[in-house]
Amino acid sequence: MPRILITGCSSGFGQAIAAQFLDQGWDVIATMRSPSAEGLPESDRLQVLALDVTNAASIAAAIEAAGQIDALVNNAGVGMLNVLEGADIARARELFETNVLGAMAMTRAVMPAMRARRSGVVVNVSSSVTLRPLPALSIYSASKAALNAFTESFALEVNEFGIRARLVLPGSAPSTSFGRNAVARMGMDVPEAYGPFVQAYFQSLQFATEKTEARDVAQAVWRAVTDETAPMKLPAGTDAETWAREAGLATA
């Protein structure tokens, strides 16, 4: 059976992606900083490993324990909801370490074996925020835009070795804990001068009728991994699909 390693499986998208591939008969290596099978399907094809994508020793240990990896999904990510003046640059650096450098480090770690086999797929979970500018997301959007640029160039580097790289762009998923976790980890001390502007923007989000569910992301990742004709960027969720159409992004 093919084997897939997914980062950030403690909740939300990661758990849905793991369930999708288990349902399709794959062997799944679900990783997270504090390993727990809670929320994941019971299966003898599921392996849960500890992994901190910002720690080189943790990456090396997880790769060794995982064995052969046919597909890598870099799903682990950190959010940040704040204007630039309200953000601590140390926190911004932490966000880039996870969202960008963590994905790079994981991809680099699986490359030697994939290149030797001349096969493999790397899917990076980005965000639909890269499709249009949005307030109070400048730092987060910058990290995902960097991930997009990396993935598109990396895909050219490895194509001759039979390795594919793709991007999945989820929309807003209020049913997951991503936003709450972002505030808990990164804080949200919005400067007083920006208060009314930010508050008005957040209130407008409450009336959005199009949203993304975790299963939308799982299905997009499934296509990115298994469909060799899939486009470079795959929106996931009705809101992301609308934004992609408005941006003229080819998704067929």
XYZ file of C-alpha atoms in Angstrom:
252
model
C 0.000 0.000 0.000
C 1.215 3.552 -0.653
C 2.240 5.539 2.408
C 1.523 9.170 3.177
C 2.951 11.385 5.922
C 0.781 14.299 7.040
C 1.931 17.047 9.382
C -0.359 18.898 11.785
C -2.809 16.071 12.498
C -3.878 17.087 15.999
C -7.119 18.605 14.687
C -9.018 20.049 11.747
C -7.627 19.648 8.260
C -4.903 17.197 9.261
C -7.340 14.762 10.826
C -9.700 14.998 7.844
C -6.844 14.364 5.411
C -5.710 11.336 7.430
C -9.254 9.933 7.445
C -9.602 10.449 3.693
C -6.476 8.464 2.880
C -7.258 5.726 5.396
C -10.688 5.353 3.769
C -8.952 4.900 0.433
C -6.697 2.134 1.715
C -3.462 4.070 2.201
C -1.037 3.624 5.072
C -1.091 6.914 6.968
C 1.589 8.452 9.172
C -0.130 11.195 11.172
C 2.257 13.572 12.900
C 1.878 16.319 15.500
C 3.950 17.990 18.186
C 2.246 16.052 20.999
C 1.308 12.648 19.572
C -2.222 11.436 20.248
C -4.644 9.307 18.238
C -7.630 11.218 19.654
C -9.882 12.371 16.822
C -8.245 10.041 14.310
C -9.916 6.888 12.933
C -8.923 3.574 14.463
C -6.912 1.595 11.931
C -4.007 -0.812 11.805
C -2.786 1.264 8.862
C -2.417 4.380 11.025
C 0.888 5.339 12.638
C 1.030 8.372 14.946
C 4.384 10.077 15.395
C 5.715 13.078 17.280
C 6.967 15.838 14.987
C 7.929 19.462 15.419
C 8.588 20.804 11.922
C 10.779 23.581 13.335
C 13.175 21.108 15.002
C 15.776 19.322 12.860
C 16.232 16.423 15.301
C 12.478 15.886 15.503
C 12.218 15.830 11.704
C 15.057 13.321 11.384
C 13.536 11.017 14.004
C 10.091 11.105 12.382
C 11.460 10.421 8.901
C 13.453 7.453 10.191
C 10.465 6.024 12.054
C 8.098 6.538 9.122
C 9.933 4.388 6.599
C 9.072 4.800 2.923
C 7.012 7.907 2.179
C 5.204 8.070 -1.159
C 3.438 11.355 -0.451
C 4.095 14.208 1.967
C 1.411 16.695 3.011
C 2.772 19.780 4.732
C -0.362 20.784 6.602
C 1.121 22.035 9.893
C 0.653 25.770 10.140
C 0.193 28.712 12.457
C -2.276 31.557 11.982
C -2.048 35.197 12.995
C -4.898 37.699 13.164
C -3.524 41.187 13.647
C -2.358 44.318 11.895
C 1.396 44.734 11.474
C 1.753 47.299 14.282
C 0.041 44.946 16.698
C 2.243 41.980 15.898
C 5.364 40.996 17.771
C 8.144 40.408 15.227
C 9.368 37.463 17.296
C 5.925 35.911 16.814
C 6.054 36.678 13.101
C 9.405 34.907 12.918
C 7.893 31.902 14.722
C 5.040 31.853 12.212
C 7.434 31.844 9.251
C 9.501 29.115 10.904
C 6.456 26.842 10.880
C 4.545 27.884 7.776
C 7.469 28.305 5.409
C 10.756 26.928 6.734
C 9.030 23.953 8.381
C 7.499 22.928 5.063
C 10.850 23.417 3.334
C 12.659 21.328 5.930
C 10.153 18.479 5.715
C 10.268 18.517 1.924
C 14.054 18.488 1.936
C 14.027 15.543 4.342
C 11.905 13.305 2.087
C 13.621 14.280 -1.154
C 16.634 11.900 -1.192
C 14.460 8.774 -1.012
C 11.845 10.114 -3.424
C 14.530 11.150 -5.884
C 16.206 7.735 -5.669
C 12.851 6.031 -6.417
C 12.039 8.679 -9.035
C 8.540 9.039 -7.643
C 6.681 10.969 -4.980
C 4.271 13.809 -4.338
C 4.563 16.823 -2.048
C 1.388 18.781 -1.273
C 1.645 22.027 0.640
C -1.483 23.365 2.328
C -1.480 27.097 1.710
C -4.489 29.425 1.942
C -7.014 31.276 -0.184
C -5.818 34.496 1.491
C -3.122 34.482 -1.192
C -5.829 35.110 -3.810
C -6.725 38.609 -2.575
C -5.379 41.177 -0.079
C -7.116 41.123 3.295
C -6.750 43.324 6.397
C -5.377 42.021 9.698
C -3.758 39.101 7.866
C -0.696 40.763 6.372
C 1.884 38.577 8.122
C -0.035 35.327 7.731
C -0.730 36.082 4.066
C 2.947 36.824 3.498
C 3.920 33.425 4.899
C 1.463 31.591 2.659
C 2.498 33.612 -0.388
C 6.086 32.576 0.318
C 4.949 28.938 0.554
C 3.237 29.281 -2.830
C 6.332 30.710 -4.492
C 8.539 28.018 -2.989
C 6.225 25.225 -4.127
C 5.928 26.452 -7.703
C 9.697 26.758 -8.124
C 10.403 23.498 -6.272
C 8.021 21.695 -8.650
C 10.252 22.709 -11.556
C 13.379 21.494 -9.757
C 12.064 17.981 -9.139
C 9.905 17.330 -12.177
C 12.735 15.534 -13.996
C 12.923 13.039 -11.111
C 9.263 12.048 -11.439
C 8.250 14.030 -8.346
C 5.221 16.332 -8.299
C 4.451 19.292 -6.034
C 1.040 20.901 -5.629
C -0.723 23.532 -3.508
C -4.115 23.323 -1.787
C -5.738 26.643 -0.912
C -8.426 26.310 1.800
C -10.893 29.067 2.532
C -12.199 30.147 5.934
C -13.104 27.169 8.123
C -14.877 28.394 11.275
C -15.837 24.829 12.216
C -12.170 24.047 12.918
C -10.081 25.334 15.820
C -7.500 27.052 13.588
C -8.585 30.603 14.325
C -8.923 30.015 18.071
C -5.542 28.333 18.183
C -3.992 31.239 16.291
C -5.224 33.755 18.837
C -4.203 31.538 21.768
C -0.689 31.020 20.426
C 0.055 34.369 18.773
C -2.170 36.730 20.734
C -4.335 39.477 19.292
C -3.413 42.776 20.887
C -4.780 45.111 18.212
C -3.549 48.709 18.642
C -6.318 51.090 19.688
C -5.971 53.166 16.511
C -6.917 50.139 14.403
C -9.680 48.896 16.701
C -12.810 50.115 14.864
C -11.420 49.092 11.467
C -10.495 45.576 12.588
C -13.742 45.102 14.503
C -15.802 46.096 11.465
C -13.886 43.653 9.294
C -14.351 40.753 11.707
C -18.072 41.501 11.973
C -18.361 41.343 8.185
C -16.900 37.836 8.247
C -19.783 36.618 10.406
C -22.206 37.207 7.545
C -20.234 35.222 4.963
C -22.399 32.458 3.505
C -19.619 30.517 1.775
C -17.219 28.602 3.997
C -14.777 25.716 3.930
C -15.227 22.387 5.692
C -12.356 20.107 6.649
C -13.626 17.462 4.228
C -13.254 19.959 1.356
C -9.562 20.232 2.130
C -9.191 16.467 2.442
C -10.780 15.945 -0.965
C -8.570 18.603 -2.565
C -5.449 17.000 -1.073
C -6.621 13.589 -2.336
C -6.890 14.992 -5.852
C -3.529 16.745 -5.592
C -1.843 13.490 -4.564
C -3.587 11.035 -6.872
C -4.431 13.037 -10.008
C -1.334 13.690 -12.096
C -3.307 16.194 -14.184
C -4.346 18.301 -11.171
C -3.461 21.992 -11.517
C -0.733 23.539 -9.387
C -3.231 25.358 -7.148
C -6.408 23.666 -5.915
C -8.920 25.785 -3.976
C -10.753 23.933 -1.212
C -14.178 25.094 -0.046
C -16.944 27.102 -1.675
C -15.458 30.444 -0.600
C -12.006 29.517 -1.894
C -13.506 28.318 -5.185
C -15.347 31.638 -5.615
C -12.199 33.625 -4.935
C -10.233 31.435 -7.341
C -12.744 32.058 -10.126
C -12.677 35.805 -9.454
C -8.871 35.723 -9.580
C -8.957 33.870 -12.892
C -7.245 30.814 -11.431
C -7.542 27.701 -13.596
C -8.695 24.801 -11.401
C -9.936 22.230 -13.917
